[in-house]
Each structure stands twice: as C-alpha cells, then as structure tokens.
Steps between C-alpha positions, in 0.01 A plus 500: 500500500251772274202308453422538174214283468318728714190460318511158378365194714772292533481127625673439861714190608521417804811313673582296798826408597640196644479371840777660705544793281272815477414760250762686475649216307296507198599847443681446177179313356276827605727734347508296196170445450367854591744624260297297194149662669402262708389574862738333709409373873698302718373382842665405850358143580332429819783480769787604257659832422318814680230254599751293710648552837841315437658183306261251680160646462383301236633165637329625862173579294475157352513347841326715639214395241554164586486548845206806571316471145533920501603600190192560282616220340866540453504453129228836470636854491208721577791803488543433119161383367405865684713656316438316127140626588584878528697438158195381333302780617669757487766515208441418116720148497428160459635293754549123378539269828576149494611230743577146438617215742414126495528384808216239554713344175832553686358298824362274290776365261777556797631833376491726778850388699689842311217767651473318847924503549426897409281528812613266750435603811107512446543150446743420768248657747283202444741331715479182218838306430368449119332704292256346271222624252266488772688784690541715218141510423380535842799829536316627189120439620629708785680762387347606191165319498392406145872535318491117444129464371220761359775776479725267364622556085257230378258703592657870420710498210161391334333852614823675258313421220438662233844718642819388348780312757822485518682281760900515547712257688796326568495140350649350819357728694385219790236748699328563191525147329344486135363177458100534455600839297632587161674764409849618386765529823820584481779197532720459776338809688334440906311778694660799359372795282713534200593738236331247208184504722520873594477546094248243431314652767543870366459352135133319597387852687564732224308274257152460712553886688666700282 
C-alpha cells in the first residue's frame, strides 16, 4: 500500500488476537485500518502463532507456571512491551494501550467458573476434586502475581484518566461478566468479536486519533 501519509504522524493501534489464534488472523482489521491512516500492528501472543511450538504450548505454559513459577510471570510479555518501546522512540505515533480485567471482583462474587473451564488443566494439576475461589486465586497469585490485587482494574482503569475509554463486550459474555460495570453491550452476544463492535471500535478510534 503507497503510504501517503508519509509525513504526517499518524496514531498506531495495536491488536492482540484471541487465545488459540495468532496474528495472521486480524489481518482484515490491519488492512482496514491502515487503509484510513492508522498504523496498524498486530502481535503473536506468548506461546501462540510464531511464538508457539505446536497446538499445546500455551496449555503446557500455564502448567508449567503452575508447576516451575518460570515464566516472568506468565501474564507479562517482555517481547511486546520491547517492542511498544522502540515505537515510542523511534517513529512519530501515539500509541494508546489499555488493559482491563477484574478478576479480584470475578473471585470474589463467584464469576470466574467460564475462564477456569478455558484453562483446565492448570487447575486439574492441583490434583483437587473441587475447585473453589480459593484455588483460583491462589492459580492467579502464582501465575501472574498481582493480576487479582494492585494490578487489578480498580486500581488501573483509574490511571486512563483524563484519556477517553471505550469498553466492548458481549452481554452474556460469562468470562467477562458485567455486573460492577456499566456500559452499553451488545444482547445475546458471548466471547466473540463482532462486526457491531469492530465498528464501534473503529467509530471511537477515529474520533479521539484521527
């Protein structure tokens, strides 16, 4: 594609796919977003895509998490936050970054069955017939130390401000449950990216970045 905005700064958005898939999936969002002058960056997850060795590497990593406590913690990706540096540094964008999870509120209010059934075998490891609320949070203390408290959303969405927010989701969407947030989610949708959120998504970045 020419770049015509050669000159220009330009704001960059950054994607990550799902778990299971890899970058080359979000193709059709890069090529559509580059093509209204955005920078467009998609990234392979830890243990997915180039950065995995076959289907099971990112169940194997989890347990092996568990298990060894060797993976930086699992939840940080030194490969990416690298690379977001060298953007910063190095090329005339701005590079809005933003990640949002309760899950000290999803232990608490027993909400976290949907995400634990998506990673099973870290918890089956634990060699527990049942798994209670108690096992979930000590999985999470162990492998990504600090997701359930001071690195929890309580305590970043709050650091946004004054930047403007936009959250999408599926309204019965059960491993990102919305009580304790409001906002507008789409009816009858689970964990899936749709075209109405693709838009709203695209809609909300042109406004703030354009």
């Amino acid at each position: 594609m020419k770049n015509k905005y050669k000159h220009e700064t330009r704001p960059a958005v950054v994607f990550l796919h799902g778990t299971g898939q890899c970058k080359e999936s979000l193709r059709h969002l890069l090529e559509s977003y580059a093509s209204r002058g955005y920078v467009s960056i998609a990234v392979d997850s830890r243990y997915h895509g180039e950065r995995g060795h076959n289907s099971s590497t990112y169940q194997d990593a989890l347990i092996s998490s568990w298990k060894r406590g060797d993976t930086m913690p699992f939840i940080f990706d030194t490969v990416c936050m690298h690379g977001l540096l060298l953007l910063l540094t190095r090329y005339s964008v701005a590079v809005p970054i933003i990640g949002v999870q309760g899950f000290r509120w999803a232990v608490d209010n027993d909400k976290w069955q949907a995400r634990v059934d998506s990673i099973k075998p870290v918890f089956g490891d634990l060699g527990k017939s049942v798994i209670d609320k108690e096992v979930v949070r000590k999985v999470w203390d162990r492998i990504a130390p600090g997701l359930a408290s001071h690195f929890d959303s309580p305590y970043t969405v709050p650091a946004i401000a004054p930047r403007p927010l936009l959250i999408l989701n599926g309204a019965e969407d059960p491993r990102c449950p919305l009580p304790g947030l409001e906002f507008v989610a789409e009816p009858g949708i689970g964990h899936q990216l749709t075209s109405l959120m693709v838009k709203e998504a695209s809609d909300w970045f042109d406004k703030f970045l354009i």
